[in-house]
Structure formats: C-alpha cells, structure tokens
Short mmCIF file of C-alpha atoms and ligand atoms in Angstrom, two decimals:
data_model
loop_
_atom_site.label_atom_id
_atom_site.label_comp_id
_atom_site.label_asym_id
_atom_site.label_seq_id
_atom_site.Cartn_x
_atom_site.Cartn_y
_atom_site.Cartn_z
CA MET A 17 38.19 39.55 -5.68
CA ALA A 18 39.81 36.20 -4.75
CA CYS A 19 38.21 36.31 -1.32
CA ARG A 20 34.77 36.87 -2.97
CA LEU A 21 35.37 34.01 -5.30
CA SER A 22 36.31 31.59 -2.53
CA LEU A 23 33.41 32.63 -0.48
CA SER A 24 30.97 32.09 -3.27
CA LEU A 25 32.63 28.64 -4.09
CA LEU A 26 32.28 27.72 -0.34
CA TRP A 27 28.63 28.82 -0.30
CA SER A 28 27.75 26.79 -3.43
CA PHE A 29 29.58 23.93 -1.85
CA ALA A 30 27.61 24.42 1.33
CA ILE A 31 24.35 24.42 -0.61
CA SER A 32 25.15 21.31 -2.48
CA LEU A 33 26.04 19.61 0.64
CA LEU A 34 22.73 20.66 2.37
CA ALA A 35 20.94 19.54 -0.94
CA SER A 36 22.47 16.17 -1.01
CA VAL A 37 22.43 15.22 2.72
CA PRO A 38 18.95 15.11 4.35
CA LEU A 39 16.79 15.89 1.39
CA THR A 40 17.50 12.87 -0.69
CA ARG A 41 16.37 10.42 1.87
CA ALA A 42 13.86 12.19 4.01
CA ASP A 43 11.95 15.08 2.85
CA SER A 44 11.72 18.83 2.36
CA GLN A 45 8.09 18.85 3.11
CA ILE A 46 7.77 17.93 6.75
CA ASN A 47 9.69 19.38 9.61
CA PRO A 48 10.22 16.91 12.43
CA GLY A 49 10.96 17.97 16.05
CA PHE A 50 14.48 16.49 15.76
CA PRO A 51 17.17 16.81 13.00
CA TYR A 52 16.80 13.19 11.69
CA GLY A 53 19.34 12.63 9.09
CA SER A 54 21.94 14.91 10.42
CA GLU A 55 21.94 14.09 14.16
CA LYS A 56 22.16 10.65 15.51
CA VAL A 57 19.47 9.06 17.58
CA ARG A 58 20.84 7.92 20.86
CA GLY A 59 18.34 6.60 23.27
CA ALA A 60 16.91 4.20 25.75
CA ASN A 61 13.68 2.10 25.74
CA LEU A 62 11.53 2.33 28.88
CA GLY A 63 10.75 -1.34 28.85
CA GLY A 64 8.63 -3.18 31.35
CA TRP A 65 6.83 -0.09 32.64
CA LEU A 66 3.53 0.47 31.06
CA VAL A 67 3.62 -3.05 29.39
CA LEU A 68 4.68 -5.70 31.91
CA GLU A 69 7.64 -8.00 31.07
CA PRO A 70 8.39 -10.81 33.48
CA TRP A 71 12.24 -10.48 32.93
CA ILE A 72 12.39 -6.83 33.56
CA ALA A 73 10.20 -6.93 36.82
CA PRO A 74 10.22 -10.60 37.86
CA SER A 75 9.19 -9.78 41.62
CA LEU A 76 5.64 -8.71 40.23
CA PHE A 77 5.17 -12.17 38.83
CA ASP A 78 6.87 -14.03 41.71
CA ASP A 79 4.75 -12.18 44.21
CA THR A 80 1.63 -13.67 42.70
CA GLY A 81 2.59 -17.11 43.82
CA ASN A 82 0.88 -18.40 40.63
CA ASP A 83 3.13 -19.93 37.94
CA ALA A 84 0.34 -19.66 35.46
CA ILE A 85 0.73 -15.82 35.43
CA VAL A 86 3.22 -15.33 32.55
CA ASP A 87 2.19 -11.93 30.98
CA GLU A 88 -0.01 -9.00 31.55
CA TRP A 89 -3.08 -10.75 30.32
CA THR A 90 -2.90 -13.53 32.81
CA PHE A 91 -1.65 -11.01 35.43
CA CYS A 92 -5.00 -9.38 35.12
CA GLN A 93 -7.03 -12.57 34.61
CA LEU A 94 -5.76 -15.01 37.21
CA GLN A 95 -5.86 -12.98 40.35
CA SER A 96 -8.37 -10.64 41.84
CA ASN A 97 -8.90 -7.34 40.15
CA SER A 98 -8.07 -5.32 43.17
CA VAL A 99 -4.90 -7.09 43.85
CA ALA A 100 -3.71 -6.88 40.29
CA LYS A 101 -4.79 -3.24 39.99
CA ALA A 102 -3.05 -2.35 43.09
CA ALA A 103 0.23 -4.01 41.95
CA LEU A 104 0.01 -2.31 38.59
CA THR A 105 -0.56 1.06 40.01
CA ASN A 106 2.28 0.75 42.41
CA HIS A 107 4.48 -0.35 39.50
CA TRP A 108 3.44 2.63 37.31
CA ASN A 109 4.05 5.01 40.17
CA THR A 110 7.49 3.76 41.08
CA PHE A 111 9.21 2.02 38.30
CA TYR A 112 9.79 5.29 36.37
CA THR A 113 9.54 8.73 37.68
CA GLU A 114 10.58 12.23 36.37
CA ALA A 115 14.10 11.41 38.01
CA ASP A 116 14.65 8.81 35.48
CA PHE A 117 13.98 11.28 32.58
CA GLU A 118 16.33 13.60 34.22
CA ALA A 119 19.02 10.85 34.41
CA ILE A 120 18.40 9.88 30.83
CA ALA A 121 19.00 13.27 29.57
CA ALA A 122 22.01 13.73 31.88
CA ALA A 123 23.47 10.57 30.29
CA GLY A 124 23.61 12.52 26.85
CA LEU A 125 20.73 10.72 25.39
CA ASN A 126 18.21 12.42 23.13
CA HIS A 127 15.33 9.92 22.76
CA VAL A 128 13.21 7.51 24.83
CA ARG A 129 11.05 4.88 23.24
CA LEU A 130 8.05 4.11 25.24
CA PRO A 131 6.13 0.83 24.76
CA ILE A 132 2.34 0.98 25.47
CA GLY A 133 -0.25 -1.63 24.88
CA TYR A 134 -3.59 -1.34 23.05
CA TRP A 135 -5.46 -1.91 26.20
CA ALA A 136 -4.37 1.54 27.58
CA PHE A 137 -6.80 2.92 25.02
CA GLU A 138 -9.51 0.34 24.58
CA VAL A 139 -10.42 -3.07 26.20
CA GLY A 140 -12.83 -5.39 24.33
CA PRO A 141 -15.41 -7.76 25.75
CA GLY A 142 -13.81 -10.71 27.50
CA GLU A 143 -10.35 -9.24 27.71
CA PRO A 144 -9.08 -9.01 31.27
CA PHE A 145 -6.63 -6.01 30.89
CA ILE A 146 -6.62 -3.37 33.55
CA GLN A 147 -6.43 0.28 32.44
CA GLY A 148 -4.74 3.28 34.12
CA GLN A 149 -1.53 3.41 32.32
CA LEU A 150 -2.51 6.02 29.79
CA SER A 151 -2.06 8.91 32.18
CA TYR A 152 1.50 7.83 32.84
CA LEU A 153 2.17 7.91 29.09
CA GLN A 154 0.94 11.46 29.24
CA LYS A 155 3.09 12.28 32.40
CA ALA A 156 6.07 10.71 30.57
CA VAL A 157 5.64 13.16 27.57
CA THR A 158 5.66 16.08 30.09
CA TRP A 159 8.80 14.74 31.84
CA ALA A 160 10.51 14.22 28.61
CA GLU A 161 9.65 17.78 27.52
CA ASN A 162 11.02 19.04 30.85
CA HIS A 163 14.27 17.50 30.23
CA GLY A 164 14.64 18.04 26.40
CA LEU A 165 14.12 14.38 25.43
CA MET A 166 12.21 13.35 22.28
CA VAL A 167 9.63 10.46 22.80
CA ILE A 168 8.82 7.63 20.36
CA VAL A 169 5.26 6.39 21.27
CA ASP A 170 5.56 2.61 20.55
CA LEU A 171 2.43 0.46 20.30
CA HIS A 172 3.93 -2.77 21.70
CA GLY A 173 0.81 -4.89 21.94
CA ALA A 174 -2.14 -5.16 19.55
CA PRO A 175 -5.49 -6.96 19.96
CA GLY A 176 -4.86 -10.76 19.34
CA SER A 177 -1.05 -10.32 19.77
CA GLN A 178 1.02 -9.40 16.87
CA ASN A 179 3.82 -11.83 17.69
CA GLY A 180 2.85 -14.04 20.71
CA PHE A 181 5.57 -12.73 22.89
CA ASP A 182 4.76 -12.02 26.46
CA ASN A 183 5.83 -8.40 25.94
CA SER A 184 2.78 -8.01 23.49
CA GLY A 185 0.68 -8.50 26.51
CA GLN A 186 -0.31 -12.01 25.63
CA ARG A 187 2.01 -14.94 25.36
CA MET A 188 0.75 -17.55 22.83
CA SER A 189 2.28 -20.06 20.43
CA PHE A 190 0.67 -18.50 17.15
CA PRO A 191 -0.52 -14.88 17.18
CA HIS A 192 -3.83 -13.78 15.70
CA TRP A 193 -3.62 -10.10 15.23
CA HIS A 194 -3.12 -10.38 11.48
CA SER A 195 -5.69 -12.96 10.82
CA ASN A 196 -8.69 -11.16 12.20
CA ALA A 197 -9.74 -7.90 10.46
CA THR A 198 -11.40 -6.63 13.61
CA ASN A 199 -8.09 -6.77 15.53
CA VAL A 200 -6.45 -4.84 12.72
CA ALA A 201 -9.31 -2.19 12.53
CA ARG A 202 -9.14 -1.72 16.38
CA THR A 203 -5.35 -1.12 16.07
CA ASP A 204 -5.84 1.39 13.29
CA ALA A 205 -8.37 3.34 15.53
CA ILE A 206 -5.80 3.35 18.33
CA ILE A 207 -3.11 4.79 16.18
CA LYS A 208 -5.50 7.45 15.14
CA THR A 209 -6.16 8.21 18.82
CA ILE A 210 -2.33 8.33 19.60
CA ALA A 211 -1.71 10.63 16.66
CA SER A 212 -4.40 12.99 17.49
CA MET A 213 -3.54 12.92 21.20
CA PHE A 214 -0.07 14.11 20.50
CA SER A 215 -0.62 16.33 17.42
CA GLU A 216 0.09 19.36 19.28
CA ASN A 217 3.33 17.92 20.83
CA GLU A 218 5.31 17.13 17.66
CA ASN A 219 8.39 18.81 19.11
CA VAL A 220 8.36 16.19 21.98
CA VAL A 221 6.51 13.10 20.47
CA SER A 222 8.44 13.30 17.28
CA VAL A 223 7.92 9.67 16.31
CA ILE A 224 5.04 7.23 16.46
CA ALA A 225 5.86 3.54 15.99
CA PRO A 226 2.61 1.87 14.97
CA LEU A 227 3.40 -1.68 15.86
CA ASN A 228 6.32 -3.31 17.60
CA GLU A 229 7.77 -6.58 16.13
CA PRO A 230 4.91 -7.98 13.99
CA ALA A 231 5.69 -11.78 13.42
CA GLY A 232 6.97 -11.59 9.83
CA PHE A 233 8.59 -14.97 10.49
CA ASP A 234 5.15 -16.52 10.60
CA GLY A 235 4.79 -16.08 6.84
CA ALA A 236 3.49 -14.24 3.88
CA ASP A 237 0.00 -13.81 5.30
CA VAL A 238 1.32 -11.80 8.26
CA LEU A 239 3.68 -9.77 5.96
CA SER A 240 0.89 -8.76 3.54
CA VAL A 241 -1.31 -7.53 6.42
CA VAL A 242 1.64 -5.76 8.04
CA LYS A 243 2.39 -3.81 4.75
CA GLN A 244 -1.22 -2.67 4.41
CA TYR A 245 -1.14 -1.77 8.07
CA TRP A 246 1.89 0.43 7.55
CA TYR A 247 0.19 2.30 4.70
CA ASP A 248 -2.82 2.77 6.82
CA SER A 249 -0.73 3.93 9.74
CA TYR A 250 1.00 6.38 7.51
CA GLY A 251 -2.32 8.10 6.69
CA ASN A 252 -3.35 7.95 10.42
CA ILE A 253 -0.20 9.46 11.72
CA ARG A 254 0.55 11.90 8.87
CA PHE A 255 -2.96 13.35 8.86
CA PRO A 256 -4.20 13.61 12.39
CA PHE A 257 -6.09 16.83 12.07
CA ASP A 258 -9.19 15.70 10.08
CA SER A 259 -8.02 17.88 7.31
CA SER A 260 -5.41 17.89 4.66
CA GLN A 261 -2.95 19.49 7.04
CA GLU A 262 0.03 17.23 7.48
CA SER A 263 1.76 16.38 10.68
CA ASN A 264 5.50 16.45 11.24
CA THR A 265 5.61 13.10 13.08
CA LEU A 266 7.99 10.41 11.88
CA VAL A 267 6.25 6.99 11.22
CA LEU A 268 8.65 4.34 12.41
CA ILE A 269 7.84 1.04 10.77
CA HIS A 270 9.36 -2.25 12.23
CA ASP A 271 11.07 -4.55 9.59
CA ALA A 272 9.04 -7.46 10.84
CA PHE A 273 12.21 -9.41 11.11
CA GLN A 274 12.79 -9.26 7.33
CA PRO A 275 16.22 -8.40 6.03
CA LEU A 276 16.83 -4.95 4.76
CA PRO A 277 16.45 -5.76 0.99
CA TYR A 278 12.91 -7.03 1.67
CA TRP A 279 11.93 -3.37 2.32
CA SER A 280 13.73 -1.98 -0.77
CA GLY A 281 11.69 0.76 -2.34
CA PHE A 282 8.91 0.56 0.21
CA MET A 283 7.14 3.76 1.01
CA PRO A 284 9.69 5.96 -0.65
CA PRO A 285 10.12 9.65 -0.55
CA PRO A 286 8.90 11.95 -2.01
CA THR A 287 5.53 10.19 -2.17
CA PHE A 288 5.89 9.33 1.46
CA GLN A 289 7.40 11.85 3.88
CA GLY A 290 9.14 10.98 7.16
CA VAL A 291 9.08 7.12 7.23
CA ALA A 292 11.84 5.43 9.02
CA LEU A 293 12.68 1.82 9.44
CA ASP A 294 13.17 0.17 12.90
CA THR A 295 15.36 -2.94 13.13
CA HIS A 296 16.07 -4.89 16.38
CA ILE A 297 19.42 -6.62 16.72
CA TYR A 298 19.99 -9.07 19.47
CA GLN A 299 22.65 -11.83 19.57
CA VAL A 300 21.06 -14.07 22.29
CA PHE A 301 17.84 -15.50 20.88
CA SER A 302 19.20 -18.67 18.95
CA ASP A 303 21.50 -21.51 19.77
CA SER A 304 24.11 -20.21 17.32
CA ASP A 305 24.11 -16.70 18.74
CA VAL A 306 24.55 -17.68 22.36
CA ALA A 307 27.46 -19.89 21.16
CA LEU A 308 29.46 -17.09 19.53
CA SER A 309 32.75 -16.14 21.07
CA GLN A 310 33.27 -12.63 22.43
CA THR A 311 35.28 -11.75 19.41
CA ASP A 312 32.59 -13.05 17.08
CA HIS A 313 29.92 -11.06 18.92
CA ILE A 314 31.89 -7.92 18.22
CA SER A 315 32.52 -8.69 14.62
CA THR A 316 28.90 -9.54 14.12
CA ALA A 317 27.89 -6.22 15.54
CA CYS A 318 30.46 -4.33 13.45
CA ALA A 319 29.32 -6.06 10.20
CA VAL A 320 25.90 -4.06 10.75
CA SER A 321 27.51 -0.94 9.57
CA SER A 322 28.01 -2.35 6.04
CA SER A 323 24.54 -4.13 5.96
CA GLY A 324 23.02 -1.26 3.92
CA ILE A 325 21.73 0.74 6.87
CA ALA A 326 23.81 3.66 5.98
CA ASP A 327 22.31 4.46 2.56
CA PHE A 328 18.87 2.85 2.84
CA HIS A 329 16.09 4.91 1.24
CA LEU A 330 14.38 5.09 4.63
CA TRP A 331 16.23 6.34 7.76
CA THR A 332 17.22 3.18 9.65
CA ILE A 333 17.28 3.15 13.37
CA VAL A 334 18.36 0.18 15.63
CA GLY A 335 15.40 0.64 17.97
CA GLU A 336 16.31 -2.29 20.19
CA TRP A 337 19.70 -3.86 21.01
CA ALA A 338 21.62 -4.67 24.14
CA PRO A 339 25.17 -5.60 25.22
CA ALA A 340 23.91 -8.99 26.51
CA ILE A 341 25.58 -12.09 25.10
CA THR A 342 23.55 -14.71 26.92
CA ASP A 343 19.90 -15.35 27.47
CA CYS A 344 20.53 -16.05 31.21
CA ALA A 345 18.36 -13.24 32.56
CA LYS A 346 15.54 -14.84 34.67
CA TYR A 347 12.41 -15.23 32.47
CA LEU A 348 14.07 -13.59 29.47
CA ASN A 349 12.62 -16.52 27.28
CA GLY A 350 9.35 -16.34 29.18
CA ARG A 351 8.39 -17.05 32.79
CA GLY A 352 9.30 -20.62 33.69
CA VAL A 353 11.34 -21.08 30.48
CA GLY A 354 15.06 -21.68 30.77
CA ALA A 355 18.25 -20.25 28.94
CA ARG A 356 19.97 -21.72 25.86
CA TYR A 357 23.18 -20.62 27.32
CA ASP A 358 23.16 -23.16 30.12
CA GLY A 359 21.19 -25.68 28.31
CA SER A 360 18.08 -25.27 30.42
CA TYR A 361 15.98 -24.12 27.38
CA PRO A 362 14.13 -27.14 25.78
CA GLY A 363 16.25 -28.69 23.17
CA SER A 364 19.32 -26.57 23.68
CA THR A 365 22.90 -27.55 24.46
CA ALA A 366 24.85 -25.78 27.09
CA VAL A 367 27.57 -23.35 26.07
CA GLY A 368 28.56 -22.41 29.63
CA ASN A 369 27.39 -21.48 33.09
CA CYS A 370 25.07 -18.50 33.69
CA ALA A 371 26.81 -17.52 36.86
CA GLY A 372 28.65 -14.19 36.47
CA MET A 373 27.15 -13.58 33.06
CA SER A 374 23.82 -12.04 33.93
CA ARG A 375 21.50 -10.75 36.64
CA SER A 376 23.46 -8.79 39.33
CA ALA A 377 26.29 -6.79 37.85
CA SER A 378 28.04 -7.19 41.31
CA THR A 379 28.84 -10.74 40.11
CA PHE A 380 30.52 -9.65 36.88
CA SER A 381 34.26 -10.04 36.57
CA SER A 382 36.31 -7.12 35.42
CA SER A 383 37.28 -8.81 32.15
CA TYR A 384 33.53 -9.35 31.44
CA LYS A 385 32.79 -5.69 32.22
CA THR A 386 35.65 -4.72 29.83
CA PHE A 387 34.05 -6.93 27.17
CA LEU A 388 30.64 -5.38 27.82
CA ARG A 389 32.27 -1.88 27.19
CA ARG A 390 33.84 -3.01 23.94
CA PHE A 391 30.77 -4.75 22.73
CA TRP A 392 28.66 -1.53 23.59
CA GLU A 393 31.10 0.61 21.69
CA ALA A 394 31.21 -1.76 18.64
CA GLN A 395 27.36 -1.72 18.57
CA THR A 396 26.94 2.05 18.87
CA ILE A 397 29.61 2.74 16.25
CA ALA A 398 28.02 0.25 13.75
CA TYR A 399 24.53 1.47 14.36
CA GLU A 400 25.53 5.09 13.99
CA ALA A 401 26.42 4.24 10.38
CA GLY A 402 22.63 4.35 10.17
CA GLN A 403 20.58 6.99 11.92
CA GLY A 404 21.32 5.73 15.41
CA TRP A 405 20.23 3.47 18.19
CA ILE A 406 17.93 2.99 21.19
CA GLN A 407 19.19 0.47 23.79
CA TRP A 408 16.94 -2.03 25.45
CA THR A 409 16.46 -1.07 28.11
CA TRP A 410 17.00 1.92 30.62
CA LYS A 411 16.52 -0.16 33.70
CA THR A 412 15.58 -3.50 35.08
CA GLU A 413 14.44 -4.39 38.63
CA ALA A 414 17.51 -4.72 40.88
CA GLY A 415 19.41 -7.93 40.28
CA ALA A 416 17.33 -8.86 37.04
CA GLY A 417 19.26 -8.97 33.73
CA GLU A 418 21.43 -6.00 34.74
CA GLU A 419 23.72 -6.52 31.65
CA TRP A 420 20.76 -5.05 29.70
CA SER A 421 20.37 -2.01 31.95
CA TYR A 422 21.74 1.28 30.55
CA GLN A 423 21.48 2.73 34.09
CA VAL A 424 23.59 -0.08 35.55
CA GLY A 425 26.06 0.17 32.69
CA LEU A 426 26.61 3.79 33.49
CA ALA A 427 27.17 3.09 37.13
CA TYR A 428 29.69 0.29 36.51
CA GLY A 429 31.27 2.11 33.54
CA TRP A 430 30.77 -0.18 30.73
CA ILE A 431 28.61 2.55 29.30
CA PRO A 432 30.31 5.95 29.06
CA GLN A 433 28.73 8.95 30.77
CA ASP A 434 28.75 10.67 27.46
CA PRO A 435 27.56 8.30 24.69
CA THR A 436 29.83 9.77 22.21
CA GLU A 437 32.99 9.19 24.28
CA ARG A 438 34.82 6.00 23.22
CA ILE A 439 37.87 4.10 24.37
CA TYR A 440 38.00 1.63 21.52
CA THR A 441 37.47 3.95 18.55
CA THR A 442 38.97 1.48 16.09
CA ILE A 443 37.28 -1.66 17.39
CA CYS A 444 35.37 -2.04 14.08
CA ASP A 445 38.28 -1.14 11.69
C1 NAG B 2 -11.69 -11.20 15.93
O1 NAG B 2 -11.25 -10.43 17.17
C2 NAG B 2 -12.21 -9.84 17.82
C3 NAG B 2 -11.63 -9.09 18.88
O2 NAG B 2 -10.79 -7.96 18.27
C4 NAG B 2 -13.12 -10.91 18.50
O3 NAG B 2 -14.16 -10.43 19.22
C5 NAG B 2 -13.66 -11.94 17.43
O4 NAG B 2 -14.29 -12.98 18.03
C6 NAG B 2 -12.48 -12.38 16.54
N1 NAG B 2 -13.04 -13.14 15.49
C7 NAG B 2 -12.60 -14.39 15.12
C8 NAG B 2 -13.31 -15.05 14.02
O5 NAG B 2 -11.81 -15.01 15.83
#
C-alpha cells in the first residue's frame, strides 16, 4: 500500500514535471528532430565555406592580387569568371569534407549551423555571383546525417544585403534589402525553396534560420520589415507541403541586435509553434569591448545567464560567439581594415599589441591559453542557462584567427574533448 502510494505520487510528480518543462515554452503540437527544451544545443558554425569571409580564408582574397576584392560579390565581379569559379570550386571541395562532420560529432557536438547565400538559389540580372554551392549544402546534410548531427540551414546573405557586412556577400555602408520589396519577395521565395527542399529531412535539418543578422541597428524601418519577414518565414517554414500539413522544423529568428525585452511576447506559443530566438554575442566589435580586462570579459559572459535567456517565451540559442577577446584576426573588420585592439582601425585607440593574441595559436602563451579555456567555460556555462550555443566557427584557414577555431581549440586544449567537461565549474558563481 505504502509502496503503491509513493509510486503514484512519483508518477504524478513526473507528469507535472513533463507538463511544466517543455510544453510551456515550445509546443505540444510539433515534434522537432531534436529534444529542444530538454537537451542543450552544442554546436559549431561552418563559417566561410559556402559564403566567403575574407578573415576565415584570407588566402583566397590575397591570391587575387586585387585589393578591391573584399567580399564574394567583388570576388566574382572583379576577376575572370573562370578564375573565380575555379577558386570557389576548389574551396568548396576542400575547406569542408565529410571528415569535418565526423570530427564535429566526435567532439561531442550535436548541431552545425551552415551559412548559405541567396545566390546559391537564384541570381538576379546584373548580379555577378557564381553558383555551384547548393550541391555542397546537400552533401553537408547527408554528411551530418551520417554522423548524427542536426543541421541549421542559415540564410546568411539576402538580395541587397541585410546588414552590409562582407559575410552577407556584399560589403556596403548602408544595406538595402529592407528598403526594396523585390529583395524581400525574392528572399521569401528562397525560404520556401529551402523549406520544401528539406521537408523530408526534418530529423536532420531540424532548424531553418531565415535571415542572419538583419541590421536592426539601422533603425525602425529595418525592424518593421524584419518583423513582417519573420511572420512570412514562419508560414513558409511551417507549411512547406502546399497543404495544411505542418512541418516540425524550428524557425530560428535572429534578434536583429535588439535586447531581449524588445522581442517580449513576439510570436508566442501556442499560436506559433517551434519559434526560437538566435542571439549573437561577441566582445570584440567595439572600443569598449576590446578594452575589457580578462576578468571583465569573463564576468560579462557570466552575466548573460541572468539576462532573461533562461525563461524567455522563445527558446533562446546563442547562435554565434567565440572565445576571442581581440579583433586582431586579419581582415576580421573587413579586408584592408585594421584592428581596434592595436589602434589600426580608424578612430580607435590602441589597447595593446596584437602579437600573441590572434592568428597562429603556436604564438599563444600558456597563460593566454588558460584564459581562453576559462572564457570558453564561462560562456558555455552562461549560454546553457538558455537553450545552448553554437560557436563561431569550426575552423579557419591555418594561421588565420585561430583563437576563433573550435578545431584548433580542441588541439591545444582550451576547448575540452567533451563539451560538458569543465575545469572551472564555479567560474560564474
Ligand atoms: C530592387 O531590387 C531589385 C533586385 O532585387 C532591383 O532589380 C531593383 O532595381 C531594385 N529597385 C530599386 C528601386 O532600387
């Protein structure tokens, strides 16, 4: 009798736990390919592969011998098509292979986030972009499946550029995706294409991120277009079957560089199912950030755990972050642009010398590597107060910004072989 009573008490306790944990935030109605809400996302971005970034693969840019080539647009525009196409094809074939997916899984990670540009799907008149990367996206999904990894397909560049960053495909001072309805309509169509392309692979492509880093800092006009675009993307991702049948794919919307409270109550369950919020956290892109002491870098990271990410109405994932504390990686601020840390960025004041802080990890002191480990642990502990994290980035070209590289961090030991293993368990206490 006593035994039966305690079992039934346990059972009702278990039921109340089940009912109160994932169902409040997410949904009972869709069934994602990964147990979001109960298991933490731990992943790596595959940056600089299917969308070029000068700082991740600087040799591709240096080899052009043309300083005006600063992004993928000019890479395709300012050299002969055959030269550009050969360089891109070689890069697509070699920078990532199935061996990387095997290594990512062996490192205990469960997700990869894979940036792709709009031009993989559709190139408009007058746009110089070269195609061919789409088949690598499809290969990547197969490789991920082979090694048990979930894929976040991340639209990283939209027509007109959503942020003007070189990693949107087109570097410019003021982006014009949002101000041109044709650009937005083209992007909607691409999200439909992506959703339908992977609608039978929900157990691998469990997440679609409809647009990386739209420039919310450029004002209210951008934000209102972005919000409508999130609603439209929800429809495009949730209903990819030309019927009322719903997909199980998570819709990962970026915060457009707005603080969490800005998105309070946005796209709430149960009206919306399976919407998650992506926030990117770097401590290297302002004068004040690069001037922080190592201790302050760590406490800034730890503070994220109490910023509201733990109980926000949308699952919150830190979809980009890095252990870097300087902007010293070559071309990080753009090809031909210097670093704030050493004062070579226009208008900045030097904080220190870049030597030994970036690029080749063989130049890092043991105390700096110990700091990188502490900072890595502080960040992952803090971000796991939310739904988890995806480091930017799995790899760089040898010698390029290696403090950002998950692969190099594993080799040198500032990233543990098992991402749940920690030395500094109380670093944020
Ligand atoms: C809007 O963007 C499209 C390309 O998506 C371009 O053809 C058109 O000229 C742009 N319109 C304006 C007014 O800039």
